[in-house]
PDB file of C-alpha atoms in Angstrom:
ATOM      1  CA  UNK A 243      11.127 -20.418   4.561  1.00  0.00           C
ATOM      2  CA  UNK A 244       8.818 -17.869   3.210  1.00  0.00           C
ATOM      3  CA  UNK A 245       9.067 -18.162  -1.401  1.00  0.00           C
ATOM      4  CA  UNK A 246       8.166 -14.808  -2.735  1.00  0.00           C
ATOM      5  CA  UNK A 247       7.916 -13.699  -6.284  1.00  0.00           C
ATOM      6  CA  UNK A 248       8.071 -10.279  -6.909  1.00  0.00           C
ATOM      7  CA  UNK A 249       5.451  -9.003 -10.146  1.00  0.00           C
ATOM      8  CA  UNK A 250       6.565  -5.050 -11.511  1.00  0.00           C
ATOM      9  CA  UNK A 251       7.522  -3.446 -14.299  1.00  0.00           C
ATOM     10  CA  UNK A 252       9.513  -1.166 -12.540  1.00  0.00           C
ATOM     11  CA  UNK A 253      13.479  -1.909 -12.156  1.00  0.00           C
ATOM     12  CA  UNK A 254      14.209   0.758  -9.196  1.00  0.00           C
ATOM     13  CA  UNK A 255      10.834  -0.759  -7.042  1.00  0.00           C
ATOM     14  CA  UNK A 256      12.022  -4.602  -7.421  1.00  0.00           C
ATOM     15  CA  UNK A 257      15.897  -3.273  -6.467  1.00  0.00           C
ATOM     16  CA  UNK A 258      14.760  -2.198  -3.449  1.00  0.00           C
ATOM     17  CA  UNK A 259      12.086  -4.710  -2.441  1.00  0.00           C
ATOM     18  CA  UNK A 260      15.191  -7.487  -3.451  1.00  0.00           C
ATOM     19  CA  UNK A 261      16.837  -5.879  -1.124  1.00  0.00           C
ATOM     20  CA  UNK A 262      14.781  -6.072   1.449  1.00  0.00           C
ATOM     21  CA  UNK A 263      14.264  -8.996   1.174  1.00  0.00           C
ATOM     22  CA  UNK A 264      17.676 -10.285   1.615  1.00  0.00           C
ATOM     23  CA  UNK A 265      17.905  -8.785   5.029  1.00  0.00           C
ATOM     24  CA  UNK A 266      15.443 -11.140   6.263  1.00  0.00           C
ATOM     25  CA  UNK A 267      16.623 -14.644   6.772  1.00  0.00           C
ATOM     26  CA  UNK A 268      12.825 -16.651   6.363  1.00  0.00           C
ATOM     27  CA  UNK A 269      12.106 -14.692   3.095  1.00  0.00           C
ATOM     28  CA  UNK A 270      13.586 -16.498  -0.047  1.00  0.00           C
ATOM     29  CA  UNK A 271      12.981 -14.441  -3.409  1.00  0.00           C
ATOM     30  CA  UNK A 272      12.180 -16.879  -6.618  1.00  0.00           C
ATOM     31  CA  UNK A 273      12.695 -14.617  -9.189  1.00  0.00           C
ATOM     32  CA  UNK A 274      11.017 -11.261 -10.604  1.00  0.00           C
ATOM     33  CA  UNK A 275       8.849 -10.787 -13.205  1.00  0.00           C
ATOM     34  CA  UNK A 276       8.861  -7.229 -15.195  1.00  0.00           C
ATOM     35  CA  UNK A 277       6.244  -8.223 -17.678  1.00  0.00           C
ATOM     36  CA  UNK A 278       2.707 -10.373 -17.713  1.00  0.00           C
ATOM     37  CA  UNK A 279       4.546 -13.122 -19.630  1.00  0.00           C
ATOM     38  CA  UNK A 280       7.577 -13.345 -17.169  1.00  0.00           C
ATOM     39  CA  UNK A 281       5.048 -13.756 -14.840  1.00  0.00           C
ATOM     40  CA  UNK A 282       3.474 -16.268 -16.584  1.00  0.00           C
ATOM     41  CA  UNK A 283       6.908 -18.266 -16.531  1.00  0.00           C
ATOM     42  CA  UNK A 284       8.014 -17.466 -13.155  1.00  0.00           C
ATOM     43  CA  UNK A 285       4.233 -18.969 -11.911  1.00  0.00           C
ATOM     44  CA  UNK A 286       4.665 -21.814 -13.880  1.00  0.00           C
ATOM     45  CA  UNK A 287       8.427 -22.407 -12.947  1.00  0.00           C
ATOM     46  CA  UNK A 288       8.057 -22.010  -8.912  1.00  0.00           C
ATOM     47  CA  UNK A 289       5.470 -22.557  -6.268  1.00  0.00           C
ATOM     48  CA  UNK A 290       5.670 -18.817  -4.100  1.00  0.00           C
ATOM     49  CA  UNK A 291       4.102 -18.926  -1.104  1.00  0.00           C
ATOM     50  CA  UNK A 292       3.420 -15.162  -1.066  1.00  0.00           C
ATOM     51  CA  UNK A 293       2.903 -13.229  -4.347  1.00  0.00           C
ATOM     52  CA  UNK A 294       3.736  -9.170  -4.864  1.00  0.00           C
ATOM     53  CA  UNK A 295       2.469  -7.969  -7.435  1.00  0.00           C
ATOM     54  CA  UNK A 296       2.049  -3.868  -8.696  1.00  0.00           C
ATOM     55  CA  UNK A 297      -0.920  -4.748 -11.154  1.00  0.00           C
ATOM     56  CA  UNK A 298      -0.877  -1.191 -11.861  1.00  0.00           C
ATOM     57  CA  UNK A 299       2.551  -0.857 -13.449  1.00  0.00           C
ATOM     58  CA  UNK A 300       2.845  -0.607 -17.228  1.00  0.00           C
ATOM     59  CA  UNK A 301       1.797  -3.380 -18.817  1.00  0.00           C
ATOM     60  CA  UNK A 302      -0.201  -4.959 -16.149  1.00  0.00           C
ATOM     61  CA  UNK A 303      -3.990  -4.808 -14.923  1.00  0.00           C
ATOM     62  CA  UNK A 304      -6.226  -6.677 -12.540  1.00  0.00           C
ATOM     63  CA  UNK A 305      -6.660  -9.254 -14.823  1.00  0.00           C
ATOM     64  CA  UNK A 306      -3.018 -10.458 -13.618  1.00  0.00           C
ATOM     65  CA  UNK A 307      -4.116 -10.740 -10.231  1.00  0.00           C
ATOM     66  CA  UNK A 308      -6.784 -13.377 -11.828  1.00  0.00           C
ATOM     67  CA  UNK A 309      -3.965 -14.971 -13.749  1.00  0.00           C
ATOM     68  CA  UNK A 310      -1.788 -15.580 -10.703  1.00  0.00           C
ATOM     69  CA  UNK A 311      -4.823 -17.020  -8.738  1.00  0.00           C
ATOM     70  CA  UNK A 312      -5.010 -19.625 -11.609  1.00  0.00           C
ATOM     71  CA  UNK A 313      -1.137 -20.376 -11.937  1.00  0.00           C
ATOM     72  CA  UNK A 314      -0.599 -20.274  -8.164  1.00  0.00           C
ATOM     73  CA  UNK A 315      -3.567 -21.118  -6.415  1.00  0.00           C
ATOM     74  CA  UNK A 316      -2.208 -21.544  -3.101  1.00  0.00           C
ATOM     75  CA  UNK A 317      -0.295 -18.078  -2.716  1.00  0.00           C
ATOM     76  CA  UNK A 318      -1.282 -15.097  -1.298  1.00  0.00           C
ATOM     77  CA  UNK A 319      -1.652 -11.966  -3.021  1.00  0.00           C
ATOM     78  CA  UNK A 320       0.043  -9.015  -1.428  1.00  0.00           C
ATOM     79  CA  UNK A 321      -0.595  -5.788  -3.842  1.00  0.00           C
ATOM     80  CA  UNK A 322       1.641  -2.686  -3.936  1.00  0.00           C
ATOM     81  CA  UNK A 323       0.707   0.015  -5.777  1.00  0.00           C
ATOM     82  CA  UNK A 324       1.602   3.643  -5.993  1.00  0.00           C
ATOM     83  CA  UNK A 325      -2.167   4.629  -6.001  1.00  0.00           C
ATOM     84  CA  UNK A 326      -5.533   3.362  -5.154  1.00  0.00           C
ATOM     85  CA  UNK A 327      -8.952   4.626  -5.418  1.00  0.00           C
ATOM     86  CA  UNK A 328     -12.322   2.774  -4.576  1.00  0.00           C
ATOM     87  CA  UNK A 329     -13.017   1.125  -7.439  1.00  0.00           C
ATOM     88  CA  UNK A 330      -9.533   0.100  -7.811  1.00  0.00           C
ATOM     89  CA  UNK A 331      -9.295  -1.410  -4.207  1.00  0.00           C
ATOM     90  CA  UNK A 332     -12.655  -3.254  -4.838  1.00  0.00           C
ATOM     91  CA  UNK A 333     -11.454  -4.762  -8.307  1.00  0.00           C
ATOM     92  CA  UNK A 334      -8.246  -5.939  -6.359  1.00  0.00           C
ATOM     93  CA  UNK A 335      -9.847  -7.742  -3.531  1.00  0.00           C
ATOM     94  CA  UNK A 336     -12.571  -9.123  -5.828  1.00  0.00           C
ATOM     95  CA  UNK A 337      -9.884 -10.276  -7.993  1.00  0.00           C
ATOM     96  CA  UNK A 338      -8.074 -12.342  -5.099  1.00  0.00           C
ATOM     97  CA  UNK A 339      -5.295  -9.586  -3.470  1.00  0.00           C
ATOM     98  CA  UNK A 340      -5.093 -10.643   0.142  1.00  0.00           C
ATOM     99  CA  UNK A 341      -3.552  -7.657   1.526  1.00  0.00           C
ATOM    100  CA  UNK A 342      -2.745  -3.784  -0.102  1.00  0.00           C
ATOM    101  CA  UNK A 343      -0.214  -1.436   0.807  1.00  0.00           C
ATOM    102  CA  UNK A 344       0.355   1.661  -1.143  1.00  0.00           C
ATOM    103  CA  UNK A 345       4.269   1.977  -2.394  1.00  0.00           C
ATOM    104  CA  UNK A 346       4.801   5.298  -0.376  1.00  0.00           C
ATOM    105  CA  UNK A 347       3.854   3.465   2.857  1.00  0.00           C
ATOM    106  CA  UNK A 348       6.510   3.154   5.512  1.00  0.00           C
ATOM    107  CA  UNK A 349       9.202   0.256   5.113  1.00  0.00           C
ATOM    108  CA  UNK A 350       7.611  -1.443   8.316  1.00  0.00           C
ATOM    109  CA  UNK A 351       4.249  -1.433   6.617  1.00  0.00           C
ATOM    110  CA  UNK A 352       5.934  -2.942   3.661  1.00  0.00           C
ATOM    111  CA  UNK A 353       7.276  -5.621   5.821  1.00  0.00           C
ATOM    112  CA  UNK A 354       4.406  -5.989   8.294  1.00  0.00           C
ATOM    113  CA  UNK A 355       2.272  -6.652   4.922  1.00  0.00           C
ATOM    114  CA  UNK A 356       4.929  -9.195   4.178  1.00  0.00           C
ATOM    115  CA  UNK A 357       4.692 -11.054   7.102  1.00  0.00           C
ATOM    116  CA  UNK A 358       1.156 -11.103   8.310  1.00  0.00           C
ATOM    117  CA  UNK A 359       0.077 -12.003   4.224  1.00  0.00           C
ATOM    118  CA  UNK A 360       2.939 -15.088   4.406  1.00  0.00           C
ATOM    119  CA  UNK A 361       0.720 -16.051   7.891  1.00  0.00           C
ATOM    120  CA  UNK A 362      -2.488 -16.411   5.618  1.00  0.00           C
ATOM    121  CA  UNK A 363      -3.621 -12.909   7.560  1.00  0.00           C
ATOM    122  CA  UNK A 364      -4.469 -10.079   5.409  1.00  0.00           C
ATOM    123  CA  UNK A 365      -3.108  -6.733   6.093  1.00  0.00           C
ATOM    124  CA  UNK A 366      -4.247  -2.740   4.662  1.00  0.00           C
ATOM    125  CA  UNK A 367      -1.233   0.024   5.498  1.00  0.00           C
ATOM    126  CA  UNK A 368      -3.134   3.190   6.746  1.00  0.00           C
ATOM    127  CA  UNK A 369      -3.904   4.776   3.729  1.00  0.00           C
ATOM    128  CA  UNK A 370      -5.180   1.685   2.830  1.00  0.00           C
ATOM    129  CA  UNK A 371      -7.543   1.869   5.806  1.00  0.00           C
ATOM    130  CA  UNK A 372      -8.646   4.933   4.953  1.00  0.00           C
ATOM    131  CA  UNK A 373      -9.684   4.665   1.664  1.00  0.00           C
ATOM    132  CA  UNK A 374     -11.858   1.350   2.560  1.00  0.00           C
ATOM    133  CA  UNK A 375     -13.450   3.555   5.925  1.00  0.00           C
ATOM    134  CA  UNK A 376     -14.031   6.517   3.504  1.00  0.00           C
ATOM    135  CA  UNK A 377     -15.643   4.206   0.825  1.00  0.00           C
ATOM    136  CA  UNK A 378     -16.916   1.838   3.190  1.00  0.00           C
ATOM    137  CA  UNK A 379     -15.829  -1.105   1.251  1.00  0.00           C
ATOM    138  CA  UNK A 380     -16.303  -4.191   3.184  1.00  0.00           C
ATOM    139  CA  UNK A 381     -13.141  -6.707   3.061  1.00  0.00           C
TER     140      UNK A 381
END
């Protein structure tokens, strides 16, 4: 069984991702987090094996990817955000984000991300990709 929390300030994104989620039978959702001090609580109240976290939703910023690192050292970091540039890709992955897919990435991205970052792998959807060949950013 695969714990997940689920880090965004936006109620239609964790709807859908909850979802999701319940379609697959390994994946077990701990509880969602809409602010950096529900986070804070949900960290401190569960052990997730895999972490998703939109760090740039209101409210949040890379710092929170630092934050979960410290609350929940052993999970892996699986960002979605609607938008990445350079400087925010490098931030994330200096930060501690295992794996990065962008939210308008297919649903089998989404999932593939899921998966391969609950493995200990690290995964980039193809937009993704292309902004680390275009920047050449070294992961």
């Amino acid at each position: 069984m695969v714990n997940i929390a689920l880090i965004d300030s936006s109620p239609l994104f964790r709807m859908g991702l909850t979802s999701l989620l319940k379609e697959i039978a390994n994946y077990r959702l701990l509880g969602e987090a809409d602010s950096p001090a529900r986070m804070h609580e949900l960290l401190q109240a569960f052990e997730p094996d895999v972490v998703i976290i939109d760090f740039l939703s209101d409210g949040f910023s890379v710092e929170d990817v630092l934050a979960v690192k410290r609350l929940a050292p052993h999970a892996r970091l699986l960002a979605i955000t609607p938008q990445q540039s350079g400087s925010v890709l490098m931030n994330a992955l200096r930060a501690g984000v295992d794996s990065y897919v962008k939210k308008n990435c297919s649903i089998g991205e989404v999932m593939e991300a899921i998966e391969e970052t609950s493995e200990g792998g690290r995964f980039f959807c193809g937009q993704i990709l292309e902004a680390i060949r275009r920047e050449s950013i070294d992961v």
